[in-house]
Amino acid sequence: MSAAHWVEPVDVRVVAGTAEALFRGTFGGAADGVWAAPGRVNLIGEHVDYAGGLVLPFALPYVTVVAVRVRGDGILHAVSTHTDESWQGPLADVAPGHPAGWAAYVAGVVWALRRSGHLPAETGFDVAVHSTVPVGSGLSSSAALECAFALAVADLAGLPTDHAGRRPLIAASILAENEIAGASTGGMDQSVAMLARPGHAVLLDCRDGATRQVPLDFDSAGARLVVIDTNAPHRLVDGQYGNRRAAVEKACADLGVATLRDVPDPDAAVAALGSPAAARARHVLTEIRRVTEVAGLLDRGRIADIGDALNRSHASLRDDYEVSSVELDSAVDAALAAGAWGARMTGGGFGGSAIALVPADRVDAVAENVVRRAESATLPTPQFLSAEPSGSAHRL
Ligand code: GLA
């Protein structure tokens, strides 16, 4: 009997039922429709999306659901099962920092779509939210909320929602997060929430937006990808993330390139930079190479062989980019000690989640060792999620 706590995915129709019940209880009557979008993990390609790099995330079977009804008075009224803090106000008043908190992700999407001329000014919405993506775990609960709602707004406004139609919705979701919520994130999370396919990771080229679906079948390799939520909250708005992004932009300016991806000679570029810029750039440049390496292995069905690249990614994030944490390092070390083929922090870092690629028969041993190691160091007790590559945002 495992002492580790597993958070099992809930059927999306059950999640939807809870959102619909909240909607009826708050607003009376039925919603016009219900939409879902997934959380994500990034297999590899960390802190490179804002550097024009390559990333390889996939969608999780944990979703955020929105039940939505159009209103004609330009007002947004948003409620959630996760908090008593609802938000109601004119969409015309939405601006950077207003609303604050979770409602920024909803209001910001409308603000962005209005700004790009996709939505008339009198359109308003009643919205009820329910989610099984753990909040503050670095699994992109905010992108899931933005993307579920962006798809809802597009559907209700008669905008296209096919692959091409999703591009402006991804852009609006990123703008909402950057401008209204004030988190200067790079766009990987919104892209995967909108473009993921079951059984695949999305290889996303953040320089030109090109995507390729890479097959990712853990079962066929006798493997499981375990998500370890350290339960040490991860915060994107507290300055460290923006600080790293600014360091990368400064390095680009010093090197005279538009993105670090455009550097012709990575070794010479690193040598030309001072400390800590050189280490930051070295992380970005080596991480982009590791993404190509992992995508190549996956194309050849060699899942069990990607562990070493995951480990090098973690070391680079910990030592060169300095975005790991005691909790993440503990989880990674304990997973490897108990037989994982590879492990790394995933997402923005400074807390949040790690992933471990584990032979199927070692899953319980790995989870137990991660818990034991955390508890003996008096760190928060981690919880575990299953990482079956899942589908993108959709209407139910
Ligand atoms: C967060 C951001 C992403 C990305 C990752 C780090 O998840 O939202 O844009 O930068 O951190 O890879």
mmCIF file of C-alpha atoms and ligand atoms in Angstrom:
data_model
loop_
_atom_site.group_PDB
_atom_site.id
_atom_site.type_symbol
_atom_site.label_atom_id
_atom_site.label_comp_id
_atom_site.label_asym_id
_atom_site.label_seq_id
_atom_site.Cartn_x
_atom_site.Cartn_y
_atom_site.Cartn_z
ATOM 1 C CA MET A 1 0.000 0.000 0.000
ATOM 2 C CA SER A 2 1.602 3.261 -1.147
ATOM 3 C CA ALA A 3 1.777 6.157 1.269
ATOM 4 C CA ALA A 4 1.953 8.570 -1.662
ATOM 5 C CA HIS A 5 -1.099 10.650 -2.482
ATOM 6 C CA TRP A 6 -2.276 10.390 -6.104
ATOM 7 C CA VAL A 7 -4.640 12.960 -7.597
ATOM 8 C CA GLU A 8 -6.715 10.991 -10.100
ATOM 9 C CA PRO A 9 -8.091 12.742 -13.206
ATOM 10 C CA VAL A 10 -11.866 13.275 -13.179
ATOM 11 C CA ASP A 11 -14.002 12.612 -16.271
ATOM 12 C CA VAL A 12 -14.466 15.913 -18.094
ATOM 13 C CA ARG A 13 -18.275 15.480 -18.108
ATOM 14 C CA VAL A 14 -18.260 15.326 -14.324
ATOM 15 C CA VAL A 15 -16.105 18.481 -14.152
ATOM 16 C CA ALA A 16 -18.534 20.113 -16.584
ATOM 17 C CA GLY A 17 -21.498 19.108 -14.426
ATOM 18 C CA THR A 18 -20.013 20.958 -11.470
ATOM 19 C CA ALA A 19 -19.407 24.103 -13.545
ATOM 20 C CA GLU A 20 -22.967 23.947 -14.913
ATOM 21 C CA ALA A 21 -24.428 23.526 -11.429
ATOM 22 C CA LEU A 22 -22.508 26.585 -10.234
ATOM 23 C CA PHE A 23 -23.742 28.474 -13.288
ATOM 24 C CA ARG A 24 -27.414 27.646 -12.660
ATOM 25 C CA GLY A 25 -27.093 28.394 -8.950
ATOM 26 C CA THR A 26 -25.479 31.787 -9.577
ATOM 27 C CA PHE A 27 -27.132 33.107 -12.708
ATOM 28 C CA GLY A 28 -30.362 31.052 -13.040
ATOM 29 C CA GLY A 29 -31.107 29.070 -16.206
ATOM 30 C CA ALA A 30 -28.664 27.215 -18.406
ATOM 31 C CA ALA A 31 -25.384 28.329 -19.920
ATOM 32 C CA ASP A 32 -25.117 28.746 -23.704
ATOM 33 C CA GLY A 33 -22.410 26.085 -23.646
ATOM 34 C CA VAL A 34 -19.540 24.458 -21.780
ATOM 35 C CA TRP A 35 -15.881 24.411 -22.846
ATOM 36 C CA ALA A 36 -12.782 22.694 -21.419
ATOM 37 C CA ALA A 37 -9.029 23.230 -21.750
ATOM 38 C CA PRO A 38 -6.181 21.168 -20.273
ATOM 39 C CA GLY A 39 -3.272 21.857 -17.957
ATOM 40 C CA ARG A 40 0.139 20.827 -19.274
ATOM 41 C CA VAL A 41 3.574 19.557 -18.448
ATOM 42 C CA ASN A 42 6.612 20.410 -20.493
ATOM 43 C CA LEU A 43 8.662 17.322 -21.334
ATOM 44 C CA ILE A 44 11.683 19.461 -22.181
ATOM 45 C CA GLY A 45 12.520 22.962 -23.467
ATOM 46 C CA GLU A 46 12.308 25.039 -20.280
ATOM 47 C CA HIS A 47 12.689 28.806 -20.181
ATOM 48 C CA VAL A 48 13.360 28.953 -23.898
ATOM 49 C CA ASP A 49 9.946 29.916 -25.317
ATOM 50 C CA TYR A 50 10.622 33.630 -24.796
ATOM 51 C CA ALA A 51 14.063 33.124 -26.397
ATOM 52 C CA GLY A 52 12.672 31.928 -29.744
ATOM 53 C CA GLY A 53 13.536 28.349 -28.787
ATOM 54 C CA LEU A 54 11.947 24.911 -29.180
ATOM 55 C CA VAL A 55 9.642 23.413 -26.556
ATOM 56 C CA LEU A 56 8.029 19.975 -26.240
ATOM 57 C CA PRO A 57 5.014 20.152 -23.903
ATOM 58 C CA PHE A 58 1.924 17.940 -23.796
ATOM 59 C CA ALA A 59 -1.581 18.325 -22.384
ATOM 60 C CA LEU A 60 -2.612 16.622 -19.139
ATOM 61 C CA PRO A 61 -5.914 14.836 -18.457
ATOM 62 C CA TYR A 62 -6.733 17.559 -15.888
ATOM 63 C CA VAL A 63 -8.949 20.354 -17.201
ATOM 64 C CA THR A 64 -10.493 23.713 -16.506
ATOM 65 C CA VAL A 65 -14.128 23.976 -17.563
ATOM 66 C CA VAL A 66 -16.123 27.159 -18.168
ATOM 67 C CA ALA A 67 -19.909 27.374 -18.478
ATOM 68 C CA VAL A 68 -20.676 30.593 -20.355
ATOM 69 C CA ARG A 69 -23.693 32.659 -21.421
ATOM 70 C CA VAL A 70 -23.625 35.800 -23.536
ATOM 71 C CA ARG A 71 -25.144 39.019 -22.207
ATOM 72 C CA GLY A 72 -25.718 42.201 -24.196
ATOM 73 C CA ASP A 73 -24.605 44.907 -21.765
ATOM 74 C CA GLY A 74 -20.790 44.725 -21.896
ATOM 75 C CA ILE A 75 -20.626 43.353 -18.338
ATOM 76 C CA LEU A 76 -18.524 40.375 -17.228
ATOM 77 C CA HIS A 77 -19.685 38.368 -14.202
ATOM 78 C CA ALA A 78 -17.334 35.505 -13.317
ATOM 79 C CA VAL A 79 -17.593 32.971 -10.467
ATOM 80 C CA SER A 80 -15.521 29.939 -9.570
ATOM 81 C CA THR A 81 -15.867 26.873 -7.339
ATOM 82 C CA HIS A 82 -12.326 27.573 -6.108
ATOM 83 C CA THR A 83 -12.906 30.872 -4.377
ATOM 84 C CA ASP A 84 -15.642 33.046 -2.907
ATOM 85 C CA GLU A 85 -14.138 35.989 -4.768
ATOM 86 C CA SER A 86 -16.360 36.572 -7.783
ATOM 87 C CA TRP A 87 -15.829 39.473 -10.165
ATOM 88 C CA GLN A 88 -18.417 41.654 -11.835
ATOM 89 C CA GLY A 89 -17.765 44.793 -13.816
ATOM 90 C CA PRO A 90 -17.860 46.576 -17.166
ATOM 91 C CA LEU A 91 -15.461 45.064 -19.689
ATOM 92 C CA ALA A 92 -14.711 48.602 -20.850
ATOM 93 C CA ASP A 93 -12.894 49.178 -17.517
ATOM 94 C CA VAL A 94 -10.494 46.232 -17.906
ATOM 95 C CA ALA A 95 -6.892 47.470 -17.920
ATOM 96 C CA PRO A 96 -3.450 46.299 -16.746
ATOM 97 C CA GLY A 97 -3.886 45.177 -13.102
ATOM 98 C CA HIS A 98 -7.696 45.450 -13.247
ATOM 99 C CA PRO A 99 -9.227 43.112 -12.365
ATOM 100 C CA ALA A 100 -6.578 41.659 -10.073
ATOM 101 C CA GLY A 101 -6.437 37.956 -9.191
ATOM 102 C CA TRP A 102 -7.939 35.080 -11.119
ATOM 103 C CA ALA A 103 -10.575 37.177 -12.925
ATOM 104 C CA ALA A 104 -7.739 38.831 -14.897
ATOM 105 C CA TYR A 105 -7.369 35.649 -16.935
ATOM 106 C CA VAL A 106 -11.028 35.771 -17.968
ATOM 107 C CA ALA A 107 -11.474 39.528 -18.410
ATOM 108 C CA GLY A 108 -8.077 39.811 -20.106
ATOM 109 C CA VAL A 109 -9.108 37.448 -22.888
ATOM 110 C CA VAL A 110 -12.132 39.603 -23.762
ATOM 111 C CA TRP A 111 -9.992 42.746 -23.495
ATOM 112 C CA ALA A 112 -7.473 41.250 -25.955
ATOM 113 C CA LEU A 113 -10.119 40.035 -28.420
ATOM 114 C CA ARG A 114 -11.873 43.407 -28.323
ATOM 115 C CA ARG A 115 -8.584 45.197 -28.904
ATOM 116 C CA SER A 116 -7.836 43.118 -31.978
ATOM 117 C CA GLY A 117 -11.318 43.875 -33.338
ATOM 118 C CA HIS A 118 -12.655 40.334 -32.872
ATOM 119 C CA LEU A 119 -15.511 41.270 -30.524
ATOM 120 C CA PRO A 120 -18.152 44.022 -30.419
ATOM 121 C CA ALA A 121 -18.103 46.358 -27.386
ATOM 122 C CA GLU A 122 -21.624 45.507 -26.147
ATOM 123 C CA THR A 123 -20.850 41.777 -25.725
ATOM 124 C CA GLY A 124 -20.663 40.629 -22.110
ATOM 125 C CA PHE A 125 -20.565 37.226 -20.420
ATOM 126 C CA ASP A 126 -21.700 35.278 -17.375
ATOM 127 C CA VAL A 127 -19.024 32.667 -16.575
ATOM 128 C CA ALA A 128 -18.811 29.807 -14.060
ATOM 129 C CA VAL A 129 -15.469 28.022 -13.641
ATOM 130 C CA HIS A 130 -14.521 24.632 -12.216
ATOM 131 C CA SER A 131 -11.096 23.026 -12.580
ATOM 132 C CA THR A 132 -9.135 19.891 -11.738
ATOM 133 C CA VAL A 133 -5.785 21.466 -12.680
ATOM 134 C CA PRO A 134 -4.050 22.104 -9.361
ATOM 135 C CA VAL A 135 -3.551 25.851 -8.890
ATOM 136 C CA GLY A 136 -0.039 27.142 -8.190
ATOM 137 C CA SER A 137 1.586 23.830 -9.182
ATOM 138 C CA GLY A 138 3.267 25.041 -12.363
ATOM 139 C CA LEU A 139 0.832 22.988 -14.467
ATOM 140 C CA SER A 140 -0.666 26.022 -16.230
ATOM 141 C CA SER A 141 -4.032 26.352 -14.570
ATOM 142 C CA SER A 142 -4.077 29.978 -15.740
ATOM 143 C CA ALA A 143 -3.493 29.094 -19.413
ATOM 144 C CA ALA A 144 -6.190 26.410 -19.152
ATOM 145 C CA LEU A 145 -8.649 29.036 -17.896
ATOM 146 C CA GLU A 146 -7.679 31.568 -20.572
ATOM 147 C CA CYS A 147 -7.911 29.013 -23.366
ATOM 148 C CA ALA A 148 -11.196 27.417 -22.268
ATOM 149 C CA PHE A 149 -12.746 30.882 -22.098
ATOM 150 C CA ALA A 150 -11.125 32.138 -25.338
ATOM 151 C CA LEU A 151 -12.579 29.142 -27.179
ATOM 152 C CA ALA A 152 -15.983 29.791 -25.595
ATOM 153 C CA VAL A 153 -15.942 33.442 -26.644
ATOM 154 C CA ALA A 154 -14.865 32.531 -30.182
ATOM 155 C CA ASP A 155 -17.591 29.898 -30.546
ATOM 156 C CA LEU A 156 -20.266 32.207 -29.184
ATOM 157 C CA ALA A 157 -19.116 35.056 -31.452
ATOM 158 C CA GLY A 158 -19.070 32.795 -34.518
ATOM 159 C CA LEU A 159 -15.287 33.062 -34.963
ATOM 160 C CA PRO A 160 -13.394 30.110 -36.505
ATOM 161 C CA THR A 161 -11.941 27.626 -34.002
ATOM 162 C CA ASP A 162 -10.088 25.281 -36.372
ATOM 163 C CA HIS A 163 -6.263 25.088 -36.267
ATOM 164 C CA ALA A 164 -5.809 28.454 -38.027
ATOM 165 C CA GLY A 165 -8.645 30.049 -36.061
ATOM 166 C CA ARG A 166 -6.955 29.094 -32.810
ATOM 167 C CA ARG A 167 -3.880 31.221 -33.545
ATOM 168 C CA PRO A 168 -5.543 34.559 -32.678
ATOM 169 C CA LEU A 169 -7.094 32.907 -29.620
ATOM 170 C CA ILE A 170 -3.644 31.787 -28.438
ATOM 171 C CA ALA A 171 -2.363 35.325 -29.037
ATOM 172 C CA ALA A 172 -5.271 36.826 -27.068
ATOM 173 C CA SER A 173 -4.684 34.433 -24.173
ATOM 174 C CA ILE A 174 -0.983 35.331 -24.044
ATOM 175 C CA LEU A 175 -1.810 39.049 -24.179
ATOM 176 C CA ALA A 176 -4.314 38.642 -21.337
ATOM 177 C CA GLU A 177 -1.651 37.046 -19.163
ATOM 178 C CA ASN A 178 1.132 39.499 -20.114
ATOM 179 C CA GLU A 179 -0.853 42.737 -20.046
ATOM 180 C CA ILE A 180 -3.806 42.298 -17.678
ATOM 181 C CA ALA A 181 -2.519 39.659 -15.207
ATOM 182 C CA GLY A 182 0.979 41.134 -15.424
ATOM 183 C CA ALA A 183 2.881 37.816 -15.847
ATOM 184 C CA SER A 184 5.407 38.127 -18.679
ATOM 185 C CA THR A 185 5.138 34.458 -19.740
ATOM 186 C CA GLY A 186 6.313 33.209 -23.110
ATOM 187 C CA GLY A 187 3.316 31.498 -24.757
ATOM 188 C CA MET A 188 4.171 27.791 -24.549
ATOM 189 C CA ASP A 189 1.305 27.034 -22.158
ATOM 190 C CA GLN A 190 -1.446 28.666 -24.224
ATOM 191 C CA SER A 191 -0.128 27.041 -27.413
ATOM 192 C CA VAL A 192 -0.217 23.512 -26.040
ATOM 193 C CA ALA A 193 -3.629 24.022 -24.396
ATOM 194 C CA MET A 194 -5.011 24.956 -27.834
ATOM 195 C CA LEU A 195 -3.033 22.601 -30.102
ATOM 196 C CA ALA A 196 -2.333 19.371 -28.172
ATOM 197 C CA ARG A 197 -3.362 15.947 -29.474
ATOM 198 C CA PRO A 198 -3.909 12.776 -27.403
ATOM 199 C CA GLY A 199 -0.858 10.494 -27.496
ATOM 200 C CA HIS A 200 1.441 13.281 -28.673
ATOM 201 C CA ALA A 201 3.678 16.074 -27.458
ATOM 202 C CA VAL A 202 3.675 19.336 -29.409
ATOM 203 C CA LEU A 203 7.064 20.349 -30.781
ATOM 204 C CA LEU A 204 6.613 24.092 -30.939
ATOM 205 C CA ASP A 205 9.101 26.378 -32.627
ATOM 206 C CA CYS A 206 8.686 29.631 -30.710
ATOM 207 C CA ARG A 207 10.565 31.643 -33.342
ATOM 208 C CA ASP A 208 8.007 31.162 -36.117
ATOM 209 C CA GLY A 209 5.110 29.409 -34.340
ATOM 210 C CA ALA A 210 5.465 26.202 -36.412
ATOM 211 C CA THR A 211 4.233 23.033 -34.703
ATOM 212 C CA ARG A 212 4.754 19.309 -35.195
ATOM 213 C CA GLN A 213 2.985 16.519 -33.304
ATOM 214 C CA VAL A 214 5.534 14.046 -31.879
ATOM 215 C CA PRO A 215 4.205 10.588 -30.859
ATOM 216 C CA LEU A 216 4.472 9.980 -27.124
ATOM 217 C CA ASP A 217 3.295 6.539 -26.024
ATOM 218 C CA PHE A 218 4.704 5.801 -22.570
ATOM 219 C CA ASP A 219 2.890 2.431 -22.357
ATOM 220 C CA SER A 220 4.704 1.079 -25.400
ATOM 221 C CA ALA A 221 8.013 1.692 -23.591
ATOM 222 C CA GLY A 222 6.835 0.110 -20.314
ATOM 223 C CA ALA A 223 7.158 3.578 -18.813
ATOM 224 C CA ARG A 224 5.075 6.092 -16.905
ATOM 225 C CA LEU A 225 5.627 9.809 -16.688
ATOM 226 C CA VAL A 226 4.916 10.809 -13.111
ATOM 227 C CA VAL A 227 4.128 14.413 -12.257
ATOM 228 C CA ILE A 228 5.363 15.337 -8.794
ATOM 229 C CA ASP A 229 3.569 18.388 -7.436
ATOM 230 C CA THR A 230 5.899 19.530 -4.638
ATOM 231 C CA ASN A 231 3.088 21.490 -2.990
ATOM 232 C CA ALA A 232 5.534 24.385 -2.679
ATOM 233 C CA PRO A 233 3.619 27.127 -4.479
ATOM 234 C CA HIS A 234 5.031 28.417 -7.723
ATOM 235 C CA ARG A 235 4.530 32.115 -8.492
ATOM 236 C CA LEU A 236 5.025 33.751 -11.867
ATOM 237 C CA VAL A 237 4.186 37.275 -10.816
ATOM 238 C CA ASP A 238 6.796 37.613 -8.086
ATOM 239 C CA GLY A 239 9.587 39.021 -10.222
ATOM 240 C CA GLN A 240 12.036 36.129 -10.651
ATOM 241 C CA TYR A 241 10.495 34.944 -13.902
ATOM 242 C CA GLY A 242 10.494 38.452 -15.363
ATOM 243 C CA ASN A 243 14.026 38.881 -14.119
ATOM 244 C CA ARG A 244 15.226 35.835 -16.121
ATOM 245 C CA ARG A 245 13.350 36.963 -19.186
ATOM 246 C CA ALA A 246 14.937 40.421 -18.923
ATOM 247 C CA ALA A 247 18.392 38.824 -18.582
ATOM 248 C CA VAL A 248 17.845 36.913 -21.819
ATOM 249 C CA GLU A 249 16.679 40.054 -23.616
ATOM 250 C CA LYS A 250 19.733 41.954 -22.356
ATOM 251 C CA ALA A 251 22.022 39.144 -23.570
ATOM 252 C CA CYS A 252 20.396 39.356 -27.020
ATOM 253 C CA ALA A 253 20.954 43.117 -27.126
ATOM 254 C CA ASP A 254 24.610 42.673 -26.084
ATOM 255 C CA LEU A 255 25.124 39.988 -28.730
ATOM 256 C CA GLY A 256 23.252 41.913 -31.419
ATOM 257 C CA VAL A 257 20.710 39.167 -32.159
ATOM 258 C CA ALA A 258 16.899 39.221 -32.138
ATOM 259 C CA THR A 259 16.639 35.979 -30.117
ATOM 260 C CA LEU A 260 19.216 33.641 -28.572
ATOM 261 C CA ARG A 261 18.077 31.075 -31.140
ATOM 262 C CA ASP A 262 19.719 33.275 -33.789
ATOM 263 C CA VAL A 263 23.172 33.092 -32.231
ATOM 264 C CA PRO A 264 25.501 31.685 -34.954
ATOM 265 C CA ASP A 265 28.188 30.298 -32.617
ATOM 266 C CA PRO A 266 26.805 29.354 -29.163
ATOM 267 C CA ASP A 267 30.215 28.785 -27.529
ATOM 268 C CA ALA A 268 31.558 32.131 -28.732
ATOM 269 C CA ALA A 269 28.345 33.858 -27.584
ATOM 270 C CA VAL A 270 28.639 32.420 -24.065
ATOM 271 C CA ALA A 271 32.328 33.380 -23.916
ATOM 272 C CA ALA A 272 31.477 36.949 -24.896
ATOM 273 C CA LEU A 273 29.050 37.456 -21.998
ATOM 274 C CA GLY A 274 29.889 38.271 -18.373
ATOM 275 C CA SER A 275 28.460 36.592 -15.272
ATOM 276 C CA PRO A 276 25.639 35.636 -14.730
ATOM 277 C CA ALA A 277 24.532 36.362 -18.319
ATOM 278 C CA ALA A 278 26.892 33.707 -19.713
ATOM 279 C CA ALA A 279 25.368 30.963 -17.569
ATOM 280 C CA ARG A 280 21.823 32.094 -18.404
ATOM 281 C CA ALA A 281 22.602 32.042 -22.132
ATOM 282 C CA ARG A 282 24.372 28.679 -21.824
ATOM 283 C CA HIS A 283 21.201 27.188 -20.318
ATOM 284 C CA VAL A 284 19.032 28.506 -23.147
ATOM 285 C CA LEU A 285 21.405 27.423 -25.901
ATOM 286 C CA THR A 286 22.042 23.918 -24.533
ATOM 287 C CA GLU A 287 18.360 23.406 -23.677
ATOM 288 C CA ILE A 288 17.294 24.127 -27.254
ATOM 289 C CA ARG A 289 19.756 21.422 -28.430
ATOM 290 C CA ARG A 290 18.345 18.980 -25.874
ATOM 291 C CA VAL A 291 14.830 19.496 -27.272
ATOM 292 C CA THR A 292 16.022 18.503 -30.751
ATOM 293 C CA GLU A 293 17.784 15.494 -29.233
ATOM 294 C CA VAL A 294 14.665 14.334 -27.354
ATOM 295 C CA ALA A 295 12.317 14.906 -30.305
ATOM 296 C CA GLY A 296 14.676 12.805 -32.456
ATOM 297 C CA LEU A 297 14.666 9.961 -29.919
ATOM 298 C CA LEU A 298 10.871 10.052 -29.663
ATOM 299 C CA ASP A 299 10.553 9.961 -33.459
ATOM 300 C CA ARG A 300 12.475 6.675 -33.324
ATOM 301 C CA GLY A 301 10.298 5.339 -30.489
ATOM 302 C CA ARG A 302 13.195 5.466 -28.008
ATOM 303 C CA ILE A 303 11.302 6.873 -25.004
ATOM 304 C CA ALA A 304 13.397 5.012 -22.427
ATOM 305 C CA ASP A 305 16.504 6.771 -23.770
ATOM 306 C CA ILE A 306 15.406 10.368 -23.116
ATOM 307 C CA GLY A 307 16.159 10.162 -19.383
ATOM 308 C CA ASP A 308 19.698 11.449 -19.671
ATOM 309 C CA ALA A 309 18.573 14.590 -21.514
ATOM 310 C CA LEU A 310 15.932 15.202 -18.817
ATOM 311 C CA ASN A 311 18.641 14.982 -16.154
ATOM 312 C CA ARG A 312 20.940 17.384 -18.022
ATOM 313 C CA SER A 313 18.026 19.780 -18.423
ATOM 314 C CA HIS A 314 17.436 19.769 -14.683
ATOM 315 C CA ALA A 315 21.114 20.351 -13.885
ATOM 316 C CA SER A 316 21.187 23.273 -16.307
ATOM 317 C CA LEU A 317 18.028 24.839 -14.830
ATOM 318 C CA ARG A 318 19.376 24.360 -11.319
ATOM 319 C CA ASP A 319 22.977 25.514 -11.834
ATOM 320 C CA ASP A 320 23.021 27.830 -14.864
ATOM 321 C CA TYR A 321 19.523 29.288 -14.849
ATOM 322 C CA GLU A 322 18.958 29.060 -11.092
ATOM 323 C CA VAL A 323 15.197 28.553 -11.202
ATOM 324 C CA SER A 324 14.967 25.278 -9.264
ATOM 325 C CA SER A 325 14.239 25.024 -5.530
ATOM 326 C CA VAL A 326 15.053 22.781 -2.577
ATOM 327 C CA GLU A 327 11.723 21.005 -3.029
ATOM 328 C CA LEU A 328 12.246 20.389 -6.760
ATOM 329 C CA ASP A 329 15.829 19.181 -6.290
ATOM 330 C CA SER A 330 14.703 16.847 -3.516
ATOM 331 C CA ALA A 331 11.948 15.380 -5.727
ATOM 332 C CA VAL A 332 14.307 14.885 -8.691
ATOM 333 C CA ASP A 333 17.095 13.310 -6.616
ATOM 334 C CA ALA A 334 14.715 10.996 -4.752
ATOM 335 C CA ALA A 335 13.043 9.868 -8.004
ATOM 336 C CA LEU A 336 16.409 9.028 -9.588
ATOM 337 C CA ALA A 337 17.610 7.234 -6.454
ATOM 338 C CA ALA A 338 14.499 5.007 -6.582
ATOM 339 C CA GLY A 339 15.007 3.981 -10.199
ATOM 340 C CA ALA A 340 13.597 6.737 -12.461
ATOM 341 C CA TRP A 341 15.290 6.877 -15.884
ATOM 342 C CA GLY A 342 15.276 10.665 -15.774
ATOM 343 C CA ALA A 343 13.724 13.546 -13.871
ATOM 344 C CA ARG A 344 13.562 17.328 -14.037
ATOM 345 C CA MET A 345 11.642 20.318 -12.826
ATOM 346 C CA THR A 346 8.944 21.376 -15.293
ATOM 347 C CA GLY A 347 7.392 24.783 -15.960
ATOM 348 C CA GLY A 348 8.572 28.087 -14.582
ATOM 349 C CA GLY A 349 10.287 26.693 -11.458
ATOM 350 C CA PHE A 350 10.768 28.299 -8.008
ATOM 351 C CA GLY A 351 8.460 25.591 -6.648
ATOM 352 C CA GLY A 352 5.691 23.880 -8.581
ATOM 353 C CA SER A 353 6.160 20.482 -10.194
ATOM 354 C CA ALA A 354 8.778 18.043 -11.409
ATOM 355 C CA ILE A 355 8.413 15.112 -13.811
ATOM 356 C CA ALA A 356 10.022 11.699 -13.603
ATOM 357 C CA LEU A 357 10.238 9.103 -16.371
ATOM 358 C CA VAL A 358 9.825 5.838 -14.523
ATOM 359 C CA PRO A 359 9.734 2.141 -15.480
ATOM 360 C CA ALA A 360 6.092 1.120 -14.868
ATOM 361 C CA ASP A 361 7.015 -1.326 -12.099
ATOM 362 C CA ARG A 362 8.939 1.351 -10.151
ATOM 363 C CA VAL A 363 6.158 3.965 -9.940
ATOM 364 C CA ASP A 364 5.146 3.251 -6.347
ATOM 365 C CA ALA A 365 8.757 2.953 -5.177
ATOM 366 C CA VAL A 366 9.607 6.300 -6.786
ATOM 367 C CA ALA A 367 6.571 8.049 -5.307
ATOM 368 C CA GLU A 368 7.254 6.649 -1.869
ATOM 369 C CA ASN A 369 10.895 7.690 -1.940
ATOM 370 C CA VAL A 370 9.963 11.211 -3.059
ATOM 371 C CA VAL A 371 7.534 11.505 -0.128
ATOM 372 C CA ARG A 372 10.019 10.018 2.340
ATOM 373 C CA ARG A 373 12.807 12.370 1.236
ATOM 374 C CA ALA A 374 10.532 15.448 1.457
ATOM 375 C CA GLU A 375 9.221 14.529 4.888
ATOM 376 C CA SER A 376 12.662 13.808 6.316
ATOM 377 C CA ALA A 377 13.773 17.286 5.173
ATOM 378 C CA THR A 378 10.541 18.814 6.615
ATOM 379 C CA LEU A 379 9.475 19.986 3.164
ATOM 380 C CA PRO A 380 5.777 19.993 2.168
ATOM 381 C CA THR A 381 4.457 16.513 1.330
ATOM 382 C CA PRO A 382 4.278 16.165 -2.473
ATOM 383 C CA GLN A 383 1.302 14.765 -4.392
ATOM 384 C CA PHE A 384 1.355 12.862 -7.676
ATOM 385 C CA LEU A 385 -0.567 13.183 -10.928
ATOM 386 C CA SER A 386 -0.735 10.943 -13.959
ATOM 387 C CA ALA A 387 0.567 12.337 -17.217
ATOM 388 C CA GLU A 388 -1.263 10.683 -20.117
ATOM 389 C CA PRO A 389 -0.748 12.937 -23.182
ATOM 390 C CA SER A 390 -4.241 14.348 -23.734
ATOM 391 C CA GLY A 391 -6.243 16.557 -26.094
ATOM 392 C CA SER A 392 -6.641 20.316 -26.491
ATOM 393 C CA ALA A 393 -9.363 22.830 -25.643
ATOM 394 C CA HIS A 394 -12.805 21.785 -26.895
ATOM 395 C CA ARG A 395 -16.532 22.363 -26.580
ATOM 396 C CA LEU A 396 -18.455 19.696 -24.700
HETATM 397 C C1 GLA B 1 5.970 29.253 -17.481
HETATM 398 C C2 GLA B 1 5.604 30.187 -18.614
HETATM 399 C C3 GLA B 1 6.008 29.592 -19.980
HETATM 400 C C4 GLA B 1 7.465 29.136 -19.968
HETATM 401 C C5 GLA B 1 7.758 28.299 -18.735
HETATM 402 C C6 GLA B 1 9.212 27.956 -18.613
HETATM 403 O O1 GLA B 1 5.217 28.086 -17.559
HETATM 404 O O2 GLA B 1 4.207 30.405 -18.626
HETATM 405 O O3 GLA B 1 5.781 30.559 -20.983
HETATM 406 O O4 GLA B 1 8.335 30.222 -20.069
HETATM 407 O O5 GLA B 1 7.350 28.945 -17.538
HETATM 408 O O6 GLA B 1 9.603 27.129 -19.660
#
